[in-house]
Coordinates of C-alpha atoms in Angstrom, one line a residue:
M1 CA 232.6 33.6 241.0
I2 CA 235.0 33.3 243.8
P3 CA 234.2 36.1 245.9
H4 CA 230.6 35.4 245.6
T5 CA 231.1 31.8 247.0
A6 CA 233.3 33.0 249.9
G7 CA 231.3 35.7 251.1
P8 CA 228.8 33.6 252.6
R9 CA 230.8 31.1 253.6
S10 CA 232.5 33.6 256.0
L11 CA 229.6 35.4 257.0
T12 CA 228.3 32.0 258.2
T13 CA 231.4 31.4 259.8
V14 CA 231.9 33.9 261.8
S15 CA 227.8 34.1 262.4
V16 CA 227.8 30.6 263.8
T17 CA 231.0 31.3 265.9
T18 CA 230.0 34.8 267.3
K19 CA 226.6 33.8 268.5
R20 CA 227.1 30.1 269.6
S21 CA 226.6 31.4 273.1
H22 CA 223.3 32.9 272.2
T23 CA 222.2 29.8 270.8
F24 CA 222.5 27.7 273.6
K25 CA 221.2 30.3 276.0
A26 CA 218.0 30.7 273.6
F27 CA 218.0 26.7 273.9
Y28 CA 218.0 26.3 277.5
A29 CA 215.4 29.5 278.1
T30 CA 213.4 27.2 275.8
I31 CA 213.7 24.4 277.8
H32 CA 213.6 25.8 280.9
G33 CA 210.3 27.3 279.7
L34 CA 208.5 23.9 279.8
R35 CA 209.2 24.0 283.8
R36 CA 207.7 27.1 285.0
P37 CA 205.6 29.6 283.3
K38 CA 206.9 31.9 280.7
G39 CA 207.9 35.7 281.8
P40 CA 209.2 38.5 280.7
E41 CA 212.8 39.1 281.4
P42 CA 213.6 42.6 282.6
D43 CA 214.8 43.4 279.1
E44 CA 212.2 42.3 277.2
S45 CA 209.0 44.0 276.3
P46 CA 205.6 41.9 276.0
I47 CA 203.3 41.9 273.8
S48 CA 201.5 45.6 273.7
E49 CA 197.6 45.3 274.0
N50 CA 196.9 47.8 272.8
D51 CA 198.8 47.5 269.4
F52 CA 197.0 44.1 269.0
I53 CA 193.6 45.3 269.3
L54 CA 194.4 48.5 267.0
S55 CA 195.8 45.3 264.8
I56 CA 192.1 44.1 264.9
L57 CA 190.5 47.3 264.3
R58 CA 192.6 48.4 261.1
A59 CA 191.3 44.8 260.0
N60 CA 187.9 46.4 259.6
P61 CA 186.1 43.2 259.3
S62 CA 182.4 43.3 257.9
L63 CA 179.5 41.2 260.1
R64 CA 180.3 38.4 257.1
D65 CA 183.7 38.5 258.0
T66 CA 183.0 38.2 261.8
R67 CA 180.7 35.0 261.4
S68 CA 182.7 33.2 259.4
Y69 CA 186.3 34.0 261.8
L70 CA 184.1 32.9 264.7
A71 CA 182.8 30.0 262.7
S72 CA 186.4 28.6 262.7
F73 CA 187.8 30.1 265.8
G74 CA 184.9 30.6 268.2
P75 CA 183.2 28.7 271.1
R76 CA 181.8 25.2 270.1
P77 CA 178.0 24.9 271.6
Q78 CA 178.3 22.4 274.0
S79 CA 175.5 19.6 275.5
K80 CA 174.7 19.8 279.1
F81 CA 175.7 16.6 280.8
R82 CA 173.3 14.1 281.5
P83 CA 174.2 11.4 283.4
D84 CA 173.6 7.5 281.8
V85 CA 170.3 6.0 283.0
P86 CA 169.3 2.2 281.5
L87 CA 166.7 2.0 279.0
G88 CA 163.4 1.0 281.3
V89 CA 164.6 2.8 284.7
P90 CA 162.4 5.6 285.7
S91 CA 164.1 9.0 286.2
F92 CA 163.1 10.2 289.5
P93 CA 163.5 13.8 291.0
P94 CA 166.5 14.2 293.7
P95 CA 164.7 14.2 296.8
I96 CA 164.0 17.8 298.7
T97 CA 165.3 17.6 301.9
Q98 CA 163.5 19.5 304.6
P99 CA 164.5 22.8 305.7
S100 CA 164.4 21.6 309.7
T101 CA 167.0 18.8 308.9
A102 CA 169.6 20.1 306.0
K103 CA 170.2 23.6 304.8
T104 CA 171.4 21.7 301.5
I105 CA 170.7 23.1 298.2
P106 CA 169.9 20.1 295.5
V107 CA 172.4 18.9 293.3
A108 CA 170.0 19.3 290.0
I109 CA 169.6 22.7 290.7
E110 CA 173.0 23.4 290.8
L111 CA 173.6 21.7 288.1
E112 CA 171.8 24.0 286.1
K113 CA 173.4 27.2 287.8
E114 CA 176.5 27.4 285.0
S115 CA 179.2 30.4 286.0
P116 CA 179.5 32.5 283.0
V117 CA 183.7 33.4 283.8
L118 CA 184.1 29.5 284.3
A119 CA 182.3 28.6 281.2
S120 CA 184.2 31.0 279.4
I121 CA 187.7 28.8 280.8
L122 CA 186.6 25.4 280.2
D123 CA 185.1 26.3 276.5
P124 CA 188.1 27.8 275.1
V125 CA 188.6 29.7 271.6
V126 CA 189.3 26.6 269.2
R127 CA 192.5 27.1 267.8
R128 CA 193.6 25.9 264.7
T129 CA 197.1 25.7 262.7
A130 CA 198.9 27.5 259.9
L131 CA 202.0 26.4 258.0
V132 CA 204.2 29.4 258.2
K133 CA 207.4 29.8 255.6
V134 CA 209.8 32.2 257.4
Q135 CA 211.9 32.8 254.5
G136 CA 215.0 34.9 255.3
P137 CA 217.7 36.1 256.0
F138 CA 216.1 38.4 258.2
T139 CA 217.7 41.3 260.5
D140 CA 216.8 41.1 264.0
V141 CA 214.3 44.2 263.4
Q142 CA 212.7 42.8 260.5
L143 CA 212.2 39.4 262.3
D144 CA 211.1 40.9 265.4
S145 CA 208.2 42.2 263.1
I146 CA 207.5 38.9 261.4
T147 CA 207.2 37.0 265.1
R148 CA 205.1 39.9 266.5
G149 CA 202.5 39.4 264.4
L150 CA 202.9 35.5 264.4
V151 CA 202.0 36.2 268.3
Y152 CA 199.4 38.3 267.5
L153 CA 198.2 35.4 265.3
E154 CA 198.3 33.1 268.0
K155 CA 196.1 35.3 270.5
L156 CA 193.4 35.1 267.7
G157 CA 193.6 31.3 267.9
L158 CA 195.6 30.8 264.6
V159 CA 198.9 28.8 265.7
S160 CA 201.8 28.8 263.4
V161 CA 204.1 25.7 262.5
I162 CA 206.9 27.3 261.2
V163 CA 209.5 26.1 258.3
V164 CA 212.6 28.4 258.6
E165 CA 214.6 28.9 255.1
N166 CA 217.8 31.1 254.6
D167 CA 218.1 31.9 250.5
D168 CA 221.8 33.3 251.3
L169 CA 223.0 29.6 252.3
L170 CA 224.0 27.6 249.8
R171 CA 223.7 24.1 249.7
G172 CA 226.9 22.0 251.0
E173 CA 228.4 25.2 252.7
Q174 CA 230.4 24.5 255.1
E175 CA 228.9 24.9 258.5
E176 CA 225.5 24.9 256.6
R177 CA 223.8 22.4 259.3
A178 CA 224.8 24.8 262.4
A179 CA 223.3 28.1 260.6
I180 CA 220.5 26.7 259.8
V181 CA 219.7 25.2 263.6
E182 CA 221.1 29.0 264.4
E183 CA 218.5 30.6 262.0
T184 CA 216.1 28.6 263.9
M185 CA 216.9 29.4 267.3
R186 CA 216.6 32.9 266.2
V187 CA 213.4 32.6 265.8
V188 CA 212.5 30.7 268.7
S189 CA 214.5 33.9 270.6
S190 CA 212.1 36.0 268.8
L191 CA 208.8 34.2 269.7
E192 CA 209.7 34.1 273.3
K193 CA 210.6 37.3 273.8
H194 CA 207.2 38.6 272.6
G195 CA 206.1 36.6 275.4
S196 CA 204.7 32.9 273.0
R197 CA 206.2 29.9 273.9
A198 CA 207.9 28.3 271.2
R199 CA 210.0 24.9 270.6
P200 CA 212.8 24.4 268.2
V201 CA 211.9 20.8 266.1
L202 CA 216.0 20.3 265.0
G203 CA 215.2 16.5 263.6
P204 CA 213.5 15.7 260.3
V205 CA 209.9 15.6 260.0
V206 CA 209.9 15.0 256.3
R207 CA 211.0 11.9 254.4
L208 CA 212.4 12.2 250.5
G209 CA 210.2 10.7 247.6
P210 CA 206.9 9.7 247.0
K211 CA 204.7 8.0 249.5
P212 CA 204.9 4.4 249.1
F213 CA 201.7 3.4 247.8
D214 CA 200.2 6.3 246.9
D215 CA 197.6 6.2 244.4
G216 CA 197.2 9.7 243.2
S217 CA 194.0 10.1 244.9
M218 CA 195.2 13.9 246.1
R219 CA 196.9 15.0 243.0
E220 CA 194.7 17.3 240.7
G221 CA 195.7 17.7 237.2
D222 CA 199.2 18.6 236.3
I223 CA 199.7 19.6 240.3
I224 CA 203.3 18.2 240.9
P225 CA 203.2 15.8 244.0
P226 CA 205.1 17.2 246.9
E227 CA 208.9 15.7 246.6
S228 CA 208.6 14.7 250.6
H229 CA 205.8 12.9 252.8
T230 CA 205.3 12.4 256.1
Y231 CA 203.6 9.3 258.3
P232 CA 201.8 10.2 261.3
S233 CA 204.8 9.0 263.8
D234 CA 206.7 11.8 262.1
L235 CA 204.1 14.5 263.5
V236 CA 204.5 13.7 267.1
P237 CA 206.8 16.4 267.7
I238 CA 204.7 19.2 266.2
R239 CA 201.7 17.5 267.7
S240 CA 203.8 17.5 271.3
A241 CA 204.6 21.2 270.8
L242 CA 201.6 21.7 270.1
R243 CA 199.2 20.0 273.1
A244 CA 202.0 21.9 275.1
G245 CA 200.8 25.4 274.1
E246 CA 203.9 26.1 272.0
I247 CA 204.8 27.1 268.4
P248 CA 207.1 24.8 266.7
V249 CA 209.8 26.0 264.7
I250 CA 211.0 23.7 262.1
S251 CA 214.6 23.5 260.6
P252 CA 214.3 22.5 257.1
F253 CA 216.0 18.5 257.4
A254 CA 214.5 15.6 256.2
L255 CA 215.3 12.0 255.9
D256 CA 216.5 10.2 252.5
S257 CA 216.4 6.8 251.4
F258 CA 219.8 6.1 253.5
C259 CA 217.9 7.5 256.9
R260 CA 220.0 10.5 256.9
S261 CA 219.1 13.9 257.4
I262 CA 219.8 16.2 255.2
R263 CA 218.8 19.9 254.3
I264 CA 216.2 20.1 251.5
D265 CA 214.4 23.1 250.2
A266 CA 212.4 24.6 253.1
N267 CA 208.9 24.2 250.2
D268 CA 209.7 20.7 249.9
V269 CA 209.3 20.4 253.9
I270 CA 205.8 22.7 253.8
S271 CA 204.4 20.6 250.7
G272 CA 204.7 17.3 252.6
L273 CA 203.5 18.9 256.0
A274 CA 200.9 20.3 254.5
H275 CA 199.6 16.7 253.0
G276 CA 200.7 15.1 256.0
M277 CA 198.5 16.9 258.5
V278 CA 195.7 16.5 256.5
E279 CA 195.6 13.2 256.2
A280 CA 196.6 12.7 260.1
S281 CA 193.7 14.8 261.0
A282 CA 191.4 13.0 258.5
Q283 CA 192.6 9.9 260.3
A284 CA 191.4 10.9 263.7
S285 CA 188.8 9.2 265.6
P286 CA 185.4 10.6 263.9
G287 CA 183.8 12.9 266.4
T288 CA 186.2 14.2 268.2
T289 CA 186.7 17.9 268.7
P290 CA 189.5 19.8 269.8
G291 CA 189.9 19.4 273.6
D292 CA 188.0 16.2 273.8
E293 CA 191.2 13.7 274.4
G294 CA 191.6 13.3 277.9
G295 CA 191.5 16.6 278.9
T296 CA 194.3 17.8 276.5
K297 CA 193.9 20.9 274.5
E298 CA 194.3 19.2 270.7
V299 CA 194.9 21.6 268.2
D300 CA 193.2 20.9 264.4
L301 CA 196.1 19.8 262.6
T302 CA 194.5 20.8 259.0
P303 CA 196.2 24.0 257.9
L304 CA 193.9 26.2 258.0
R305 CA 196.6 29.3 255.9
L306 CA 199.5 29.2 254.5
M307 CA 202.0 31.9 255.1
I308 CA 204.7 33.0 253.0
I309 CA 206.7 35.6 254.6
N310 CA 209.6 37.1 252.4
R311 CA 211.6 39.9 251.5
E312 CA 209.9 40.6 248.3
G313 CA 206.4 40.3 249.0
G314 CA 203.8 39.1 246.4
V315 CA 203.6 37.9 242.7
P316 CA 204.1 40.9 240.7
S317 CA 201.1 41.5 237.9
Y318 CA 201.3 43.0 234.4
A319 CA 198.4 44.6 234.9
R320 CA 199.6 46.3 237.5
S321 CA 202.9 47.5 236.3
G322 CA 205.1 45.4 238.4
Y323 CA 202.6 45.6 241.6
P324 CA 201.2 42.2 243.3
H325 CA 198.5 40.6 242.3
L326 CA 195.5 40.8 245.2
L327 CA 193.9 37.9 244.3
I328 CA 194.9 35.0 242.2
N329 CA 192.9 32.3 241.2
L330 CA 195.0 29.2 240.7
D331 CA 192.8 26.8 238.8
S332 CA 192.0 29.3 235.9
E333 CA 195.1 31.9 236.4
Y334 CA 198.6 30.0 236.8
S335 CA 199.7 29.1 233.3
H336 CA 198.6 32.5 232.6
I337 CA 200.9 34.0 235.4
H338 CA 203.8 32.0 234.2
K339 CA 203.5 33.1 230.5
T340 CA 203.3 36.8 231.5
F341 CA 205.9 36.9 233.8
H342 CA 208.6 39.5 232.9
G343 CA 212.3 38.4 232.5
S344 CA 213.4 41.5 234.7
W345 CA 210.8 40.2 237.4
R346 CA 213.2 37.0 238.1
H347 CA 215.7 39.5 239.5
S348 CA 213.5 41.3 241.6
N349 CA 211.3 38.7 242.8
P350 CA 213.4 35.5 242.1
T351 CA 211.4 33.1 244.3
A352 CA 207.7 34.4 242.9
L353 CA 206.8 31.3 240.8
S354 CA 208.6 28.7 243.1
N355 CA 206.4 30.2 245.7
L356 CA 203.4 30.2 243.4
A357 CA 203.9 26.0 243.0
L358 CA 204.6 25.6 246.4
A359 CA 200.9 27.3 247.4
R360 CA 199.1 25.5 244.6
T361 CA 200.9 22.4 245.4
C362 CA 199.6 22.9 249.3
L363 CA 196.7 24.2 248.3
A364 CA 195.4 21.6 246.1
A365 CA 195.3 19.2 249.8
M366 CA 194.1 21.5 252.0
P367 CA 189.8 22.1 252.6
P368 CA 188.6 24.6 250.3
T369 CA 188.0 27.2 252.5
S370 CA 191.7 27.4 252.9
S371 CA 193.9 30.3 251.4
A372 CA 197.4 31.2 250.9
I373 CA 199.2 34.4 251.6
M374 CA 202.3 35.4 250.0
V375 CA 203.8 38.9 252.2
S376 CA 206.8 41.0 252.5
H377 CA 208.1 41.3 255.9
K378 CA 207.0 45.0 255.9
S379 CA 203.6 44.2 256.1
P380 CA 203.3 41.7 259.4
S381 CA 200.2 43.5 260.4
S382 CA 198.0 42.4 256.6
L383 CA 198.4 38.7 258.2
I384 CA 195.7 39.3 260.9
A385 CA 193.6 41.4 258.1
N386 CA 194.1 38.2 256.0
L387 CA 192.9 35.9 259.3
I388 CA 189.9 37.9 260.5
T389 CA 188.4 38.6 256.5
N390 CA 190.4 35.6 254.6
K391 CA 190.3 38.5 251.6
P392 CA 192.9 41.1 249.9
A393 CA 194.2 43.8 251.4
V394 CA 192.4 45.5 248.3
S395 CA 189.8 44.1 246.5
S396 CA 190.9 43.0 242.7
S397 CA 187.2 43.2 241.5
L398 CA 187.6 47.3 241.7
P399 CA 187.6 49.4 238.5
H400 CA 191.1 49.1 237.2
A401 CA 191.2 53.2 237.2
L402 CA 190.7 53.1 241.1
L403 CA 193.2 50.7 241.3
Q404 CA 196.0 52.2 240.2
G405 CA 195.5 55.2 242.2
N406 CA 194.8 53.4 245.3
R407 CA 197.1 54.3 247.9
K408 CA 196.6 50.8 249.5
L409 CA 198.3 49.3 246.3
T410 CA 202.0 49.0 247.0
P411 CA 205.4 47.0 246.1
D412 CA 204.3 45.4 249.8
T413 CA 201.1 44.9 249.2
P414 CA 200.5 41.0 249.8
T415 CA 199.1 38.5 247.4
L416 CA 196.3 36.2 248.5
L417 CA 195.9 32.9 246.8
R418 CA 192.9 30.4 246.5
H419 CA 192.7 27.0 244.8
G420 CA 189.7 28.9 243.3
L421 CA 187.6 27.4 240.1
P422 CA 187.5 27.4 236.8
I423 CA 185.8 30.0 234.8
Q424 CA 184.1 28.8 231.2
V425 CA 182.1 31.3 228.8
L426 CA 179.2 30.2 227.2
R427 CA 177.7 31.5 224.2
S428 CA 174.5 29.6 223.4
T429 CA 171.4 28.3 226.5
H430 CA 171.6 24.7 224.4
D431 CA 175.5 25.3 226.4
I432 CA 173.7 25.9 229.8
D433 CA 173.2 23.4 232.3
K434 CA 169.7 24.1 233.0
P435 CA 169.2 22.4 236.1
R436 CA 172.6 23.9 238.0
M437 CA 171.6 27.5 236.9
N438 CA 168.3 27.1 238.1
H439 CA 169.3 25.6 241.6
L440 CA 171.7 28.4 241.7
L441 CA 169.7 30.9 241.0
E442 CA 166.9 30.1 243.2
Q443 CA 169.8 29.4 246.3
A444 CA 171.0 33.2 245.5
F445 CA 168.1 35.1 245.5
R446 CA 166.0 33.0 247.7
R447 CA 163.0 32.6 244.9
T448 CA 161.6 30.7 242.7
L449 CA 162.5 30.5 239.0
D450 CA 159.9 31.2 236.5
A451 CA 162.1 28.9 234.0
Q452 CA 159.8 28.4 230.8
P453 CA 159.3 32.3 229.9
F454 CA 163.0 33.1 231.3
Y455 CA 164.7 30.8 229.0
K456 CA 162.7 31.7 226.2
R457 CA 163.6 35.3 226.6
L458 CA 167.7 34.1 226.5
E459 CA 167.4 32.6 223.5
Q460 CA 166.3 36.1 222.2
T461 CA 169.0 38.2 223.8
L462 CA 171.7 36.2 225.3
D463 CA 175.1 37.4 224.8
Y464 CA 177.0 35.0 226.6
V465 CA 177.0 33.4 230.2
I466 CA 180.2 33.3 232.7
V467 CA 179.8 29.9 234.9
A468 CA 182.4 29.4 237.6
G469 CA 183.1 26.0 238.8
N470 CA 180.1 23.6 239.0
Y471 CA 177.9 26.6 239.1
A472 CA 179.2 27.9 241.8
G473 CA 178.4 31.5 240.7
A474 CA 177.3 32.8 237.0
A475 CA 177.3 36.0 235.2
I476 CA 174.3 36.6 232.2
V477 CA 174.7 39.1 230.0
T478 CA 172.4 40.0 227.3
K479 CA 171.7 42.5 224.7
E480 CA 168.7 44.2 225.0
V481 CA 167.5 46.4 222.0
G482 CA 166.7 50.2 222.9
L483 CA 164.7 52.6 220.9
G484 CA 166.9 55.0 218.5
H485 CA 170.3 53.1 219.7
G486 CA 172.6 50.1 219.5
P487 CA 172.4 47.3 221.4
I488 CA 172.3 47.4 225.2
T489 CA 174.9 45.1 227.3
Y490 CA 173.1 44.2 230.6
L491 CA 173.6 42.5 233.3
D492 CA 170.9 40.7 233.7
K493 CA 171.7 38.2 236.5
F494 CA 174.7 38.2 238.7
A495 CA 174.3 35.2 241.4
V496 CA 176.6 32.9 243.7
L497 CA 175.8 29.9 245.9
P498 CA 176.1 30.8 249.6
S499 CA 178.2 28.4 250.1
H500 CA 180.7 30.0 248.1
Q501 CA 180.2 33.6 249.1
G502 CA 183.3 34.5 250.9
D503 CA 185.4 32.7 249.2
G504 CA 186.7 34.7 246.5
T505 CA 184.4 33.5 243.7
V506 CA 182.2 36.8 243.7
D507 CA 185.6 38.5 242.5
F508 CA 186.9 35.9 240.1
L509 CA 183.2 36.2 238.3
W510 CA 183.2 39.6 238.4
V511 CA 186.5 39.9 237.0
A512 CA 185.6 37.4 234.5
L513 CA 183.1 39.9 233.7
H514 CA 184.7 42.9 233.6
D515 CA 187.2 41.2 231.0
E516 CA 184.4 40.3 229.2
S517 CA 182.4 43.6 228.8
Y518 CA 183.5 47.0 229.5
G519 CA 187.1 46.1 230.2
L520 CA 187.5 44.8 226.9
G521 CA 190.5 46.5 224.7
H522 CA 193.1 46.8 227.3
P523 CA 196.3 44.5 227.6
F524 CA 195.1 43.2 231.6
S525 CA 192.1 42.3 230.3
A526 CA 193.6 39.1 228.8
N527 CA 193.1 36.9 231.7
P528 CA 192.2 33.2 230.5
N529 CA 189.1 32.9 231.3
G530 CA 188.0 31.4 228.1
G531 CA 186.5 34.4 226.7
K532 CA 187.8 37.0 223.9
G533 CA 191.2 37.3 225.9
G534 CA 191.1 41.1 226.1
K535 CA 190.5 41.4 222.4
G536 CA 187.5 43.8 221.0
E537 CA 185.9 47.1 222.0
G538 CA 185.0 47.3 225.4
Q539 CA 180.8 48.0 226.2
D540 CA 179.0 50.3 228.9
L541 CA 177.5 47.3 231.0
V542 CA 174.2 48.2 232.8
W543 CA 172.3 46.3 235.2
R544 CA 169.3 47.1 238.0
S545 CA 169.2 46.1 241.5
R546 CA 166.3 46.6 243.9
A547 CA 166.9 49.9 246.3
N548 CA 166.9 47.7 249.2
N549 CA 169.1 45.5 248.3
P550 CA 172.0 44.8 250.7
V551 CA 174.1 44.3 248.0
N552 CA 174.0 47.9 246.6
K553 CA 176.6 49.0 248.7
W554 CA 179.2 46.7 246.5
Y555 CA 178.0 47.9 243.4
F556 CA 178.3 51.1 244.2
E557 CA 182.4 50.8 244.9
R558 CA 182.1 49.2 241.2
S559 CA 180.0 51.1 239.1
S560 CA 180.9 53.8 237.2
G561 CA 177.4 55.8 238.5
H562 CA 174.2 55.4 239.4
I563 CA 170.5 56.9 238.9
R564 CA 167.6 56.3 241.4
M565 CA 164.3 55.1 239.3
G566 CA 161.7 54.6 241.7
G567 CA 161.9 50.9 243.9
W568 CA 165.0 50.2 241.7
V569 CA 169.0 51.6 241.3
L570 CA 170.2 51.6 237.8
F571 CA 174.1 51.2 237.6
W572 CA 176.6 51.1 234.9
C573 CA 179.9 51.2 234.2
D574 CA 181.8 52.8 231.4
G575 CA 183.6 51.0 228.7
E576 CA 187.4 51.9 230.3
K577 CA 188.9 52.0 226.7
R578 CA 186.7 54.7 225.3
L579 CA 187.4 56.3 228.7
K580 CA 191.1 56.4 228.1
I581 CA 190.9 57.8 224.5
E582 CA 188.3 60.6 226.0
E583 CA 190.6 61.2 228.6
G584 CA 193.6 61.7 226.3
R585 CA 191.3 63.7 224.2
R586 CA 190.2 66.3 227.2
G587 CA 193.6 67.2 228.0
S588 CA 193.7 69.3 224.9
A589 CA 189.9 69.9 224.0
G590 CA 188.8 71.0 227.4
L591 CA 186.4 69.5 229.6
S592 CA 182.4 69.2 229.4
Y593 CA 180.0 67.8 232.2
V594 CA 178.2 65.8 229.0
E595 CA 179.8 64.3 226.3
E596 CA 178.1 64.0 222.7
W597 CA 178.3 59.8 223.0
E598 CA 176.9 60.2 226.8
E599 CA 173.8 62.2 225.7
G600 CA 170.4 60.9 226.0
R601 CA 172.2 57.3 227.3
L602 CA 170.9 57.4 230.9
G603 CA 167.1 58.3 229.9
L604 CA 167.4 55.5 227.1
W605 CA 168.9 52.9 229.7
A606 CA 166.2 53.5 232.1
D607 CA 162.9 53.1 229.6
T608 CA 165.2 49.8 228.5
V609 CA 165.7 48.6 231.6
V610 CA 162.4 49.3 233.4
K611 CA 160.5 47.2 230.5
I612 CA 162.7 44.2 231.3
P613 CA 160.0 41.7 233.0
S614 CA 160.9 40.1 236.5
S615 CA 162.4 36.2 236.2
W616 CA 160.3 34.9 239.2
K617 CA 157.3 33.8 239.9

C-alpha cells in the first residue's frame, strides 16, 4: 500500500513544482484576454473550419433533427418595432417632402427596408448551456482533443460549464488544492489554444448539504437528492463568464458549514449546479429571452445537456458482451442495470455506476428534452452528433444481430441517457385507459378512430398492449387466426405522440416490443419492461403499413423482410431464438433458400393481414 499512496503524492508534487510558471502564464493570458481580443499565439493553431464542417456532416442529421436543433438554437422571430401611441390619438403618416425642397427619404420607408446582414448580426444564434464533467487525468494530447470538441459545440450555440475532476488525486493528498488548480488551468489553456475564451472559477460555487427549507418538490421516486446546493448569488461567477463570452472552468470546491472551502467530489458539484441553474432560470423575469436585458448577451442557464467525458466511456451492457449501452431509459432500467452489472466491470469501468447516478439526479431536475451522454475522450466528435440529433450513435432498437456486427459499435461508443418513461404491459382491454388511448392514436395517425368496433375486435384478439409513460406511446399486439396455421402475432398499432417523437420514446417502446415478441428466449431480452422478463419462446412479429407511409424507412431497418401488396407493405421480424437455432443447424446441414418452417408463411400472412378491418372512420 505504501508505493500506491506515495506514487500519486510524488507525481503531484513534481507536477505542481515544474508547471507552476505555466499555471501563472495561463492565468495571466486569461485575464489579459479580457482587455484585448484574443488571437492565436505564433505557436498555436486555431480550429480548422474544414474539420468543424466535417464533424457536422458526419452527424448526418435528418430533417426532424435539423428542425429540433433550430428550435433550440436558431434565431428567434422578433416583432418589428412600433412606437407607443396613446389610445385615442390617431396615427398619421409622415409628411412627404417635395422634391424641390428636399431629397430626403421618409423615415417610415427606411424602417421597412431591413438589411439582412444587419439582421443576422443583431439576431445571433441563441446560446444554451451544457454541464460538462471533464473526468481526468488526461494527457495533453487527450485534453487537446476534448477541448477542440467543446469549442466546436460553442460554435453551434452550446456553451459548456465545465467542472474538472482528477480521479488519480486522492482526498487529503499534499498539495491537493494546488494540483486541482493546476488541472483547471490546463483546461483553460487548452480551450484558449483553440481560439475560445475561458475563465477559471477557482472559488466554491456550491454549498455542502441539502438546501434549507427544501420541501423535496423536485425529487422523484427514490432519486437521491444532491449533496450540495446553490443560491442565485453563488452563480454570479458563472453568469459573468457567460455574459463575457467565456467558458467557465470550475474547480470542485464547496463551502462547508464553517464557510471553509474544501474539495468535494465533482459529481456533487455538478448535481448541485444542475438544480441551482434550473432554479435560477425559473426565477428570471418572465417573458425575457436571451439578449433582452440591457443589450447584454444572456445565456439560458437551464442545462440542455449533461456531458461526462472520461477515460472509460459509457456504461457496459450485459446484452452487448460488455460493450456500452446505447440508450438508457433511466426511469425503467436504472435498477436493472445495477443488478446486471458484472463484477469485472467495477475494475474496467470503476465510475460507471456513480456517473449513472449523477445522470439520474441531474436529469430529474433538467427539462424533459434534456439528455446526458457518457463518452470516452477518444470520441469527442460524437458530442456534435449528439447535440444536433440528440440520439445515440447507433439506434438501440435495431435488430440484435445487426447491432452485434455493427462496425460503429466499439468499446468507446457513447452511452446516451434520458430521464425516460416507465414501461408497462397490459393484458386485458379492461386495463386500457380508452380516452387516453384514443387521444394517442388520433394524434399520432392524425385520423379519427372508430372506437366502438376497434375495441370490440380487441376484446377477441388482444395479446398485450405496451404503454410508455402516461400514454405517450403504445404498441398494440393481437393474435390473428390464420387458416391452416397457428395464431399470427400481429402489431396492430404502433403510435407515439408528436410531442414525444425524437425524445427516445420510439426506441424505448420498440425495445420493449422486441423483448415481448420476437426477442423472447434470449438473456438480453430480460429488460424490466413489466412483461415476461425474457422468458418464453420468441414469435414472428408481423405488421402492415401503407406504401406511402414516411415511417417505412424506419421499419425497413428493423424488420427481417418485407413484401409489397398493392397499396400496403407487409413487414415481419423473425423469432430470434429460432434463427439462432437454425444458424447452428445450417453449419452442418448446409443452406437452403426456404426452410421448412418458412414454407407458405408469407402467403398466409398476406391473406390474413389484408382482411383485418380498418380502425378509422
